[in-house]
Coordinates of C-alpha atoms and ligand atoms in Angstrom, one line a residue:
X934 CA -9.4 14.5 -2.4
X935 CA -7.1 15.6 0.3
X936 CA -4.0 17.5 -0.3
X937 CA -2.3 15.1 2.4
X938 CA -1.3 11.6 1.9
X939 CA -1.5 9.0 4.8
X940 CA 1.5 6.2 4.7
X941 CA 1.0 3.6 8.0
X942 CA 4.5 2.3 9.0
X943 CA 3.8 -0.1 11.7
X944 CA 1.8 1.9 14.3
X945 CA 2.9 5.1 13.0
X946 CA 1.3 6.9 10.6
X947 CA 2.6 9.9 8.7
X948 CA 1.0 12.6 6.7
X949 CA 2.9 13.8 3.4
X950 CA 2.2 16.8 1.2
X951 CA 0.2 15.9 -2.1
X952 CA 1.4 17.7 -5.3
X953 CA -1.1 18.5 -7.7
X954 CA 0.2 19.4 -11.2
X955 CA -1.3 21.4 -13.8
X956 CA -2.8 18.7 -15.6
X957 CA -4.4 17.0 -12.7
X958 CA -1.4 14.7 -12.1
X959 CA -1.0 14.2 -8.6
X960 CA 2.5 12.9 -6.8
X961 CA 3.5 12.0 -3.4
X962 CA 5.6 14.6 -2.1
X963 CA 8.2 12.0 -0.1
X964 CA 11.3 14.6 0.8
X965 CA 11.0 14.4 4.2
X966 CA 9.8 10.4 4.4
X967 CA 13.6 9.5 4.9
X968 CA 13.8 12.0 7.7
X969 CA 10.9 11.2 9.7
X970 CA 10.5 8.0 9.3
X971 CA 14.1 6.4 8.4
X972 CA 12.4 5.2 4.9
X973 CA 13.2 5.6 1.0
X974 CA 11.5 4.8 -1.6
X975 CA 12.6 2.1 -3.8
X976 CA 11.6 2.4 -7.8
X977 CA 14.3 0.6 -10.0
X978 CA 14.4 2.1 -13.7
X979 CA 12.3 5.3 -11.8
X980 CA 9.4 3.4 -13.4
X981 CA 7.1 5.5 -11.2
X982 CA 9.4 8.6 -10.2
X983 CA 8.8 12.4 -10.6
X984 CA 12.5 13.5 -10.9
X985 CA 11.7 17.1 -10.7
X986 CA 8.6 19.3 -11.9
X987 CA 8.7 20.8 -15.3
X988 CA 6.6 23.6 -17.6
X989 CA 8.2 22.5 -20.7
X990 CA 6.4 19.0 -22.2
X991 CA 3.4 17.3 -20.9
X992 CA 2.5 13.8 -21.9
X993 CA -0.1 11.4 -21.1
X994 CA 0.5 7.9 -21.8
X995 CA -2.2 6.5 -21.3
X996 CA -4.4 8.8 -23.5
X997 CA -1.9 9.4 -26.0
X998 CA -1.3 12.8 -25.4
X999 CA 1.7 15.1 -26.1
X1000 CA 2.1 19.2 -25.8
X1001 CA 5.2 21.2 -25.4
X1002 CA 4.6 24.2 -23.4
X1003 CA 0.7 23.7 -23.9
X1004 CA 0.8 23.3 -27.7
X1005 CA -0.1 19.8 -29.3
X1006 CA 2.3 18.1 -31.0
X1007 CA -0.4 18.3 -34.1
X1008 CA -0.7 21.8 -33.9
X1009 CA 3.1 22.4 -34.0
X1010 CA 4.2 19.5 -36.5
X1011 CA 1.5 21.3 -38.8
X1012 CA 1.5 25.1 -38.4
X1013 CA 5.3 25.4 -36.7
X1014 CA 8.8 25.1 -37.8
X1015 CA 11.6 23.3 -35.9
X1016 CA 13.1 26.9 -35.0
X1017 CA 10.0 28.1 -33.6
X1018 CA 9.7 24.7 -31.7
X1019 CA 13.0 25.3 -30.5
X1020 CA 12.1 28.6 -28.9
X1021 CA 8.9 27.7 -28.0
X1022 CA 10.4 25.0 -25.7
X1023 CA 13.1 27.7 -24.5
X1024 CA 11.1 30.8 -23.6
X1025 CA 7.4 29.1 -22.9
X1026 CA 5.8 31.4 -26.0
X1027 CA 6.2 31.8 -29.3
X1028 CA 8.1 34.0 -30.6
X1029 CA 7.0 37.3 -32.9
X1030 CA 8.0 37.2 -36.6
X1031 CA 11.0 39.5 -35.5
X1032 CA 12.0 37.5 -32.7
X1033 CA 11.4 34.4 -34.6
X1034 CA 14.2 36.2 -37.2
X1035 CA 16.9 37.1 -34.4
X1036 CA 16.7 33.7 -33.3
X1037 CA 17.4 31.7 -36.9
X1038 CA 19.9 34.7 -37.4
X1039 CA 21.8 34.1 -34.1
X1040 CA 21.6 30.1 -34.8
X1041 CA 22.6 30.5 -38.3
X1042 CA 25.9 32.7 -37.5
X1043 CA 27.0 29.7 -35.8
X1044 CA 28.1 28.0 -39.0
X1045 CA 30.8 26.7 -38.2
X1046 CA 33.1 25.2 -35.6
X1047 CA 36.6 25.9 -34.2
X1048 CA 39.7 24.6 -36.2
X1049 CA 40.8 22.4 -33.0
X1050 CA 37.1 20.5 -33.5
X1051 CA 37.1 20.1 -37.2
X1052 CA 40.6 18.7 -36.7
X1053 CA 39.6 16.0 -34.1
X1054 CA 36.9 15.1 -36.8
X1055 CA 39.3 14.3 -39.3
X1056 CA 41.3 12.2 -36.6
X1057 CA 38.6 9.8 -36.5
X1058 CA 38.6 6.6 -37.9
X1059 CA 36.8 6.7 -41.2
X1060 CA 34.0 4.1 -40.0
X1061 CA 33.6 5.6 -36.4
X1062 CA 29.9 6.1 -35.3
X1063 CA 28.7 9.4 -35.7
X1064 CA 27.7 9.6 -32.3
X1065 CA 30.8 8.7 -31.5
X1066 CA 32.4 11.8 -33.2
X1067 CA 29.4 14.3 -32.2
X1068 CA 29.6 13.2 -28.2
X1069 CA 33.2 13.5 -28.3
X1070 CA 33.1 16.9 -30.0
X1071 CA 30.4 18.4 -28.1
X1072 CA 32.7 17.9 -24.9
X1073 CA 35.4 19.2 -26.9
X1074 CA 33.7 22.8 -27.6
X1075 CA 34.0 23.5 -23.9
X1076 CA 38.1 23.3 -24.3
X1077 CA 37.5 26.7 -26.7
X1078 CA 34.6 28.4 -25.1
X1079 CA 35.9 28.8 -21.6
X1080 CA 33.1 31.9 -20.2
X1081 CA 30.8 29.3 -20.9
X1082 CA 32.2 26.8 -18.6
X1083 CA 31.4 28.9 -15.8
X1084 CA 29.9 27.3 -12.7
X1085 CA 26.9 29.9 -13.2
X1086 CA 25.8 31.0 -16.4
X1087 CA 24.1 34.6 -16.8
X1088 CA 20.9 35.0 -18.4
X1089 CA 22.8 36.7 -21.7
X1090 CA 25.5 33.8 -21.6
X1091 CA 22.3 30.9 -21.6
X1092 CA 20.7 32.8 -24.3
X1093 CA 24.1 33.4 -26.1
X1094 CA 25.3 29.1 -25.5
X1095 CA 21.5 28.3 -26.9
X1096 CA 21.9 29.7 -30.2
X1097 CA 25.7 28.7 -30.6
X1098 CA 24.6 25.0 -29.8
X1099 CA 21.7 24.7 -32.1
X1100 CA 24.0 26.2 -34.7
X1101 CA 27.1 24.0 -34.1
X1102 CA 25.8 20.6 -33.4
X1103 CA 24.5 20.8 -36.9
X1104 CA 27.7 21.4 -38.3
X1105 CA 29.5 18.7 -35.9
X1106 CA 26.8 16.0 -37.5
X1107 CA 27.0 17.2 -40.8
X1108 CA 30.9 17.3 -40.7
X1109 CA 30.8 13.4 -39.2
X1110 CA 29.1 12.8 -41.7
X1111 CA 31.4 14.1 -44.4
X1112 CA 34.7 12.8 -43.0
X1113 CA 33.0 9.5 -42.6
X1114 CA 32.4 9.2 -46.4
X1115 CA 36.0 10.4 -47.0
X1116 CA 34.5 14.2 -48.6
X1117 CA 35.8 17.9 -47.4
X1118 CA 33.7 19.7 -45.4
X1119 CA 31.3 21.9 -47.0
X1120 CA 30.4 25.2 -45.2
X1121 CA 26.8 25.9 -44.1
X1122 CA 25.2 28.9 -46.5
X1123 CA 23.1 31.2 -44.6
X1124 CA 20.9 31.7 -47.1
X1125 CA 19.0 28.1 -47.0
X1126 CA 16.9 27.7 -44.1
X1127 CA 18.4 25.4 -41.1
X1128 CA 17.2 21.9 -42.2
X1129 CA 17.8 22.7 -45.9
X1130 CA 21.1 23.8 -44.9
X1131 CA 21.8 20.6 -43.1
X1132 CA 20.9 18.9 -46.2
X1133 CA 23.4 20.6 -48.0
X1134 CA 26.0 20.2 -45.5
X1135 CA 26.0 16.4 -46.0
X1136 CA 25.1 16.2 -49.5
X1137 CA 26.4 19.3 -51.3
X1138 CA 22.7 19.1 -52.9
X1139 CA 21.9 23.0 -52.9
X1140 CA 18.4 22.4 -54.2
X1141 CA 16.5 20.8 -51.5
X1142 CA 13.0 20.8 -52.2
X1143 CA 10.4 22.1 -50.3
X1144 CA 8.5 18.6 -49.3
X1145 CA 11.9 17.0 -48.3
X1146 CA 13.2 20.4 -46.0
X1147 CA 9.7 19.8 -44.7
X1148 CA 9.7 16.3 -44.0
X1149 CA 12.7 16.7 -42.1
X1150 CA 11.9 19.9 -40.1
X1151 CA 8.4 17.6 -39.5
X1152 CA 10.7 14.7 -37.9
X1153 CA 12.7 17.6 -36.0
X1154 CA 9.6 18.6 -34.3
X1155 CA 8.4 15.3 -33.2
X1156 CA 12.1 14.6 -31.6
X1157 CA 12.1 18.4 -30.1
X1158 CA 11.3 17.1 -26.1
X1159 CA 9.6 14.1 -24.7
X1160 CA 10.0 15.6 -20.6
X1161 CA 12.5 12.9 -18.4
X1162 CA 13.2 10.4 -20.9
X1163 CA 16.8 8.3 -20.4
X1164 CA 18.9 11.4 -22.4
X1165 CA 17.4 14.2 -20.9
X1166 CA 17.0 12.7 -17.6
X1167 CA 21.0 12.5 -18.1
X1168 CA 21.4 16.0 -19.0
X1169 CA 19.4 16.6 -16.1
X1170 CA 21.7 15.0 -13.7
X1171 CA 24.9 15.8 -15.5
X1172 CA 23.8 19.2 -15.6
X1173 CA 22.8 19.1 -11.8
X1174 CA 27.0 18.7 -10.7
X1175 CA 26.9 22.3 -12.4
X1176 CA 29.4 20.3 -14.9
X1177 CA 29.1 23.0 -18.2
X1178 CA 26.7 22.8 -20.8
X1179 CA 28.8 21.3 -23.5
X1180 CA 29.7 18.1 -21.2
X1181 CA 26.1 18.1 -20.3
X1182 CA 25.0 18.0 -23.6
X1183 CA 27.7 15.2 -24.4
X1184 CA 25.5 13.4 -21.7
X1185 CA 22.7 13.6 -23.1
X1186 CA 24.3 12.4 -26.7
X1187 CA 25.6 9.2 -25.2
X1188 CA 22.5 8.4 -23.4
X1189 CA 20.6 8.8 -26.8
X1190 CA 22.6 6.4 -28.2
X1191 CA 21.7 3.4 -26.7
X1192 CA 19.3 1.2 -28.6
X1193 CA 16.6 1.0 -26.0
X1194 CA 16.0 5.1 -26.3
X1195 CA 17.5 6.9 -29.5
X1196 CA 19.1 4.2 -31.1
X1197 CA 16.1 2.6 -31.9
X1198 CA 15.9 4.3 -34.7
X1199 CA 19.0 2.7 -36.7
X1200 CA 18.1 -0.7 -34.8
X1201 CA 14.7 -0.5 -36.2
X1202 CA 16.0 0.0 -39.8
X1203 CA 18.4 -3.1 -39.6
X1204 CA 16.1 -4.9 -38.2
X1205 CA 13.7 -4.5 -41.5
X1206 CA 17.1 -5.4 -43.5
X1207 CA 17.5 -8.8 -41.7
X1208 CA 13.5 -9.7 -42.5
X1209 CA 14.0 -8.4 -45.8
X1210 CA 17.6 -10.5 -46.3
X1211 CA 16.2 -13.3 -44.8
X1212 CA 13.0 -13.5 -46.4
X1213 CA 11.1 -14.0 -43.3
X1214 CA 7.8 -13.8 -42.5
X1215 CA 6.5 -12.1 -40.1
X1216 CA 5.2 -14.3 -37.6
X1217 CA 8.5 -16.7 -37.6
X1218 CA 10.1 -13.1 -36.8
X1219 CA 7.9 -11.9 -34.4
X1220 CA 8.0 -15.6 -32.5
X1221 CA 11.6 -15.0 -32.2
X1222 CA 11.0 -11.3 -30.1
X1223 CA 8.4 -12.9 -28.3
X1224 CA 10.7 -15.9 -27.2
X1225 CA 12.1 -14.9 -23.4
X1226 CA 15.4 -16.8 -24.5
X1227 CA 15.6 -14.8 -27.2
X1228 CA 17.5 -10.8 -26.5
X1229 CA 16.1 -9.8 -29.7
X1230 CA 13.1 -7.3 -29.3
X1231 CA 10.3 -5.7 -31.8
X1232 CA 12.4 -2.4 -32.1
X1233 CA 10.4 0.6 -32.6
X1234 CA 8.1 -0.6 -30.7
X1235 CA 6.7 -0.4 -26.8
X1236 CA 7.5 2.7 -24.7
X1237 CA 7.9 3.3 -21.2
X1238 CA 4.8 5.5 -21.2
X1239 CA 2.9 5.3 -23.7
X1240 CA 0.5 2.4 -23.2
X1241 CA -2.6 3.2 -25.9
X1242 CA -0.4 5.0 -29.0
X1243 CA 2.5 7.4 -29.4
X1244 CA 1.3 10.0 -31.1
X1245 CA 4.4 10.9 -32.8
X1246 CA 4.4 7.4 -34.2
X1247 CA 0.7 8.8 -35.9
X1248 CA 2.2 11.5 -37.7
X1249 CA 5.0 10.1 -38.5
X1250 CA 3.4 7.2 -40.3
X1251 CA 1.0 9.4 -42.2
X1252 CA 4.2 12.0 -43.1
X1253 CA 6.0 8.4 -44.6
X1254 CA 3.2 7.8 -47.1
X1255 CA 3.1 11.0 -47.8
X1256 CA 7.2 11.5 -48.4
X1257 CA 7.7 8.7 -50.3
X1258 CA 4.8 9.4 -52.7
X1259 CA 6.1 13.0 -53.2
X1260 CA 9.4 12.0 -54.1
X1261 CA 8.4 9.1 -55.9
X1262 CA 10.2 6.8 -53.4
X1263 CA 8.9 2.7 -54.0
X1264 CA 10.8 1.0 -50.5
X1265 CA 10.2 -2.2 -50.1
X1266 CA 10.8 -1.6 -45.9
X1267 CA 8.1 -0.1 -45.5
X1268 CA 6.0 -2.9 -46.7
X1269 CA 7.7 -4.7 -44.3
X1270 CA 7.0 -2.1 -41.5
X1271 CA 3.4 -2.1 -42.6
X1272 CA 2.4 -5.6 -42.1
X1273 CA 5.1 -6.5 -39.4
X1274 CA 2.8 -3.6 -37.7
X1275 CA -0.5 -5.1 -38.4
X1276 CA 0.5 -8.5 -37.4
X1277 CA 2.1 -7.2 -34.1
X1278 CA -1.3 -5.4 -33.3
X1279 CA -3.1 -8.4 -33.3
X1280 CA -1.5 -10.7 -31.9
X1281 CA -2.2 -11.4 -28.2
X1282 CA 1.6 -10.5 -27.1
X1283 CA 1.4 -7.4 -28.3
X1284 CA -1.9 -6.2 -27.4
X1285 CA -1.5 -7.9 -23.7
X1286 CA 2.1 -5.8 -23.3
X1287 CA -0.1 -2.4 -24.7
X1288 CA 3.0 -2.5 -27.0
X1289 CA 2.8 0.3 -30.0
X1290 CA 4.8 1.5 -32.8
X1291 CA 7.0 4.6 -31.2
X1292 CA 8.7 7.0 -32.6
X1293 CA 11.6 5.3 -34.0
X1294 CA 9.4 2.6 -36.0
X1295 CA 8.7 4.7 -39.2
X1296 CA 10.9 7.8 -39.2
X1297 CA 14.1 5.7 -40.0
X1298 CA 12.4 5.2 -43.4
X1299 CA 11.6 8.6 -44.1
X1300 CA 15.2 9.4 -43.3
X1301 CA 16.2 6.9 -45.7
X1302 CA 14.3 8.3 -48.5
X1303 CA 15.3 11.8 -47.8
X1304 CA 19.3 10.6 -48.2
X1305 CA 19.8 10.4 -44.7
X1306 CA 22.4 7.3 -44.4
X1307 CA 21.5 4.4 -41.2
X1308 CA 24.3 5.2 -39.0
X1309 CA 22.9 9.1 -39.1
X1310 CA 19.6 8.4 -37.7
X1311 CA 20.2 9.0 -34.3
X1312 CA 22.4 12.0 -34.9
X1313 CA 19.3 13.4 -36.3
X1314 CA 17.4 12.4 -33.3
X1315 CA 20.0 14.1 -31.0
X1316 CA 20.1 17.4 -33.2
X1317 CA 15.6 17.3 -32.3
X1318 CA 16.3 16.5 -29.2
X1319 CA 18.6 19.5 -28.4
X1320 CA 16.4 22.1 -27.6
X1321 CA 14.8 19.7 -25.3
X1322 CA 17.8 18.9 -23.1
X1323 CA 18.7 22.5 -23.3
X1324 CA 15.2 23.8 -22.3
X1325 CA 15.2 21.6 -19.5
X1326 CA 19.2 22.4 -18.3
X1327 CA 17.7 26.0 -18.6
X1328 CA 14.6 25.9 -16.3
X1329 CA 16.5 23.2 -13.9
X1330 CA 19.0 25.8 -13.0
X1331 CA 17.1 28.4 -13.2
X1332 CA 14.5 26.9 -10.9
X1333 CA 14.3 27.9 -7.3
X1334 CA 15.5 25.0 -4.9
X1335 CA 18.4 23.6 -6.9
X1336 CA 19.8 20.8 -6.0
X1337 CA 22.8 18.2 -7.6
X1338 CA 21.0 14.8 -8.8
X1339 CA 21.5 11.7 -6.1
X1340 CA 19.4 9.5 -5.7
X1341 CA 19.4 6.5 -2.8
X1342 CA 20.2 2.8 -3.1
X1343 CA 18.9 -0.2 -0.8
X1344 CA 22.5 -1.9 0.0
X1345 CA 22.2 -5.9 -1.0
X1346 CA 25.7 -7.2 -0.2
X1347 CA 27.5 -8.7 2.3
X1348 CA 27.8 -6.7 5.3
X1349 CA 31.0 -8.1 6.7
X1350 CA 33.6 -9.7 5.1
X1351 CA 37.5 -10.4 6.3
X1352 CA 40.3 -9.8 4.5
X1353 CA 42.2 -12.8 3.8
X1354 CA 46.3 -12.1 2.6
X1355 CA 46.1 -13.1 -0.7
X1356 CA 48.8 -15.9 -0.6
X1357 CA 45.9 -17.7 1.5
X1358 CA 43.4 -17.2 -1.3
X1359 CA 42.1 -20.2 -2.9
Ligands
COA527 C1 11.0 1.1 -25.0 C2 11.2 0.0 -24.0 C3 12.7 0.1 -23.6 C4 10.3 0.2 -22.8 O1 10.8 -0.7 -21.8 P1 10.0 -0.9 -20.4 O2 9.0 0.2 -20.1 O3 11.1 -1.1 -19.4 O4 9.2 -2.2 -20.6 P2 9.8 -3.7 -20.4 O5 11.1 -3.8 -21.0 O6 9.6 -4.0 -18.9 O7 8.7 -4.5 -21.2 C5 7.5 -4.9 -20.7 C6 7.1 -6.3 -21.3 O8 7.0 -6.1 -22.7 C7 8.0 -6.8 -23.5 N1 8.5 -5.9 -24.5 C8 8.6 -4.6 -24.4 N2 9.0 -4.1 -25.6 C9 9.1 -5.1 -26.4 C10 9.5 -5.2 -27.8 N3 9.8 -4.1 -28.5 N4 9.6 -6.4 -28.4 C11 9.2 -7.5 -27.6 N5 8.8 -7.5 -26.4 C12 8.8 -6.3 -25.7 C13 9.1 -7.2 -22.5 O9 9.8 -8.3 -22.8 C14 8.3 -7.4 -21.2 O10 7.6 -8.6 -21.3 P3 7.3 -9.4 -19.9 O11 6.4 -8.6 -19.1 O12 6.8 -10.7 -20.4 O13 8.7 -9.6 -19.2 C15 10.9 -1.3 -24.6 O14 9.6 -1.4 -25.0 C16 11.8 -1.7 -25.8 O15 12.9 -2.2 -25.6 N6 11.4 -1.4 -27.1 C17 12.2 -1.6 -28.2 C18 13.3 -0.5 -28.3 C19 12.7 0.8 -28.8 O16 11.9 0.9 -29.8 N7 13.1 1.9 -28.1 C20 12.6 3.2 -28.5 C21 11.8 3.8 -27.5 S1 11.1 5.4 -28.0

């Protein structure tokens, strides 16, 4: 195939540049369209948009396919840890054992948060969202950390604001957490390993077991990057005003929060409620997301790009039976997630749609049975995703050819209107 595409406008025709990436994708290299032909392209909700190139995650929809810097998703959810993930996704290798330990050691001396943050924490409402509290804080850190705020970070400062976010957005949600359910903080012990640790920062449970600190470092994984989803695609453009880290991460927090990306996962929770409450079944609830005069939808399931399975939703089904049965959990949700699942797989909607269970339809129940309360489950999504949005802040600004985020519109209003004093207005 050629390297050159050929777009007819007309009776001109122009040649553009075809990028080839190193999967096989190929794009449609359209920076200079505008300028030699007076054209833009037009893709509401960037359905079929490269924003940017990227070495960090490669997915393929269509096959089911994810890998973060070449690694399977498999591979890394069974052999890795969420640290090593985290670096992974960072420094495109995996780390030695003993740069493996610097890197927990660095994250773990960031324990704690500065008095000004923990106070702001306190000043919330006792039934404010967590995300609420963690976006607002995660701004807030760059009021005390002002050589991080710099318009251009060095490669030590990077490294350095890294490990101090991985470290203090745990304590932020575990904090939220604590003030929400009236408790004192409790201060992260180096000693336990970071997901353990988290544990213990909301519960004050010391003995975590293995399987749950597991489980949970499992669902970290799966959450770690998913390339220019809604959040990170924010950070991205945030980041891209050279606004600092800490409001760019903020970015990235609020656009998790929105039920159609991150907050699917508390959505898809309450939703079980209701057809548990309600004693529903599951057609008579599934009618009601298929209706088009209905806003309700099948949460947890569909996805922008994956159009055969997500294959997080694989493990993380698999990881749920397996949870539960280890600690001897009996929830009656899952049941319902089970056969709302098989029902929705058969039936012709659905299928049709190429609509899946995602990400968000199961892992709300493992976080239930590992203590994690509703209103937390995107919190933990967020603390996965972070060394996704900062792995991606780090190689856009690093990358040769910066550029601030701006897309173009097509203006649809009026084109001349008169302005009438408004004692004449009708
Ligand atoms: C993820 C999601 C936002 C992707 O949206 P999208 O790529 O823009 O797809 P669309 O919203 O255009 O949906 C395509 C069609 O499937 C339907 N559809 C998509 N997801 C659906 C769901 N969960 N329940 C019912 N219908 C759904 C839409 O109504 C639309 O139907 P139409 O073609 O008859 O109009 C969407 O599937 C969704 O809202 N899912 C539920 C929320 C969720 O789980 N989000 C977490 C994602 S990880």
């Amino acid at each position: 195939m050629s390297d050159k595409a050929k777009l007819v406008l007309g009776d001109k025709t122009v040649e553009l540049p075809v990028f080839t990436g190193s999967e096989g994708e190929k794009a449609i290299d359209i920076t200079k369209l505008r300028a030699e032909t007076g054209f833009v392209t037009l893709d509401s909700g960037y359905m079929n948009t490269g924003a940017c190139t990227s070495a960090v995650t490669f997915l393929d929809g269509e096959l089911g396919i994810l890998k973060y810097r070449g690694h399977s998703i498999e591979e890394l959810a069974e052999k890795s840890s969420f640290l090593e993930t985290s670096y992974l996704v960072f420094y495109g290798k995996l780390p030695t054992a003993s740069e493996l330990k610097v890197f927990e050691e660095k994250i773990a001396s960031y324990n704690d948060v500065p008095e000004g943050i923990k106070t702001m924490i306190k000043a919330f409402p006792k039934d404010a969202h967590p995300m609420a509290v963690l976006s607002s804080n995660m701004v807030s850190l760059s009021a005390y950390y002002h050589d991080l705020c710099a318009q251009d970070l060095t490669p030590a400062q990077k490294d350095e604001v890294i490990v101090q976010l991985m470290g203090q957005l745990k304590v932020v949600a575990a904090y939220a957490y604590r003030h929400s359910q009236g408790l004192e903080f409790i201060k992260s012990d180096g000693s336990l390993d970071y997901c353990s640790d988290f544990i213990y920062m909301m519960t004050g449970n010391k003995n975590v077991s293995k399987e749950v600190a597991k489980a949970l470092d499992v669902l970290l994984i799966l959450h770690v990057d998913h390339e220019q989803n809604c959040s990170t695609s924010s950070v991205r453009m945030v980041g891209s005003s050279k606004a600092n880290i800490f409001a760019t991460i903020s970015a990235g927090v609020d656009a998790l929060w929105g039920p159609l990306h991150g907050g699917a996962n508390q959505a898809v929770l309450e939703m079980l409620e209701e057809i548990k409450n309600s004693g529903k079944d599951y057609k008579t609830f599934l009618a009601e997301v298929k209706d088009k005069n209905s806003s309700s939808r099948l949460m947890g399931f569909g996805h922008r790009v994956y159009k055969n399975f997500d294959p997080r939703a694989k493990i993380i089904k698999v990881a749920c039976d397996s949870v539960l049965k280890t600690l001897g959990v009996k929830d009656p949700l899952l049941d319902i997630a089970k056969g709302l699942e098989e029902v929705a797989l058969r039936d012709e909607y659905f299928v049709s749609r190429k609509l899946y269970p995602n990400v968000d339809f199961y892992s709300g129940i493992i976080y239930r049975a590992l203590g994690i309360p509703t209103n937390m489950f995107t919190v933990m999504f967020a603390m996965g995703r972070l060394p996704g949005w900062l792995a991606q802040w780090k190689e856009m600004v690093e990358q040769s050819g910066f550029k601030i985020c701006r897309p173009r519109q097509i203006f649809t209003g009026d084109t001349k209107n008169t302005y009438i004093e408004i004692k004449s207005r009708s």
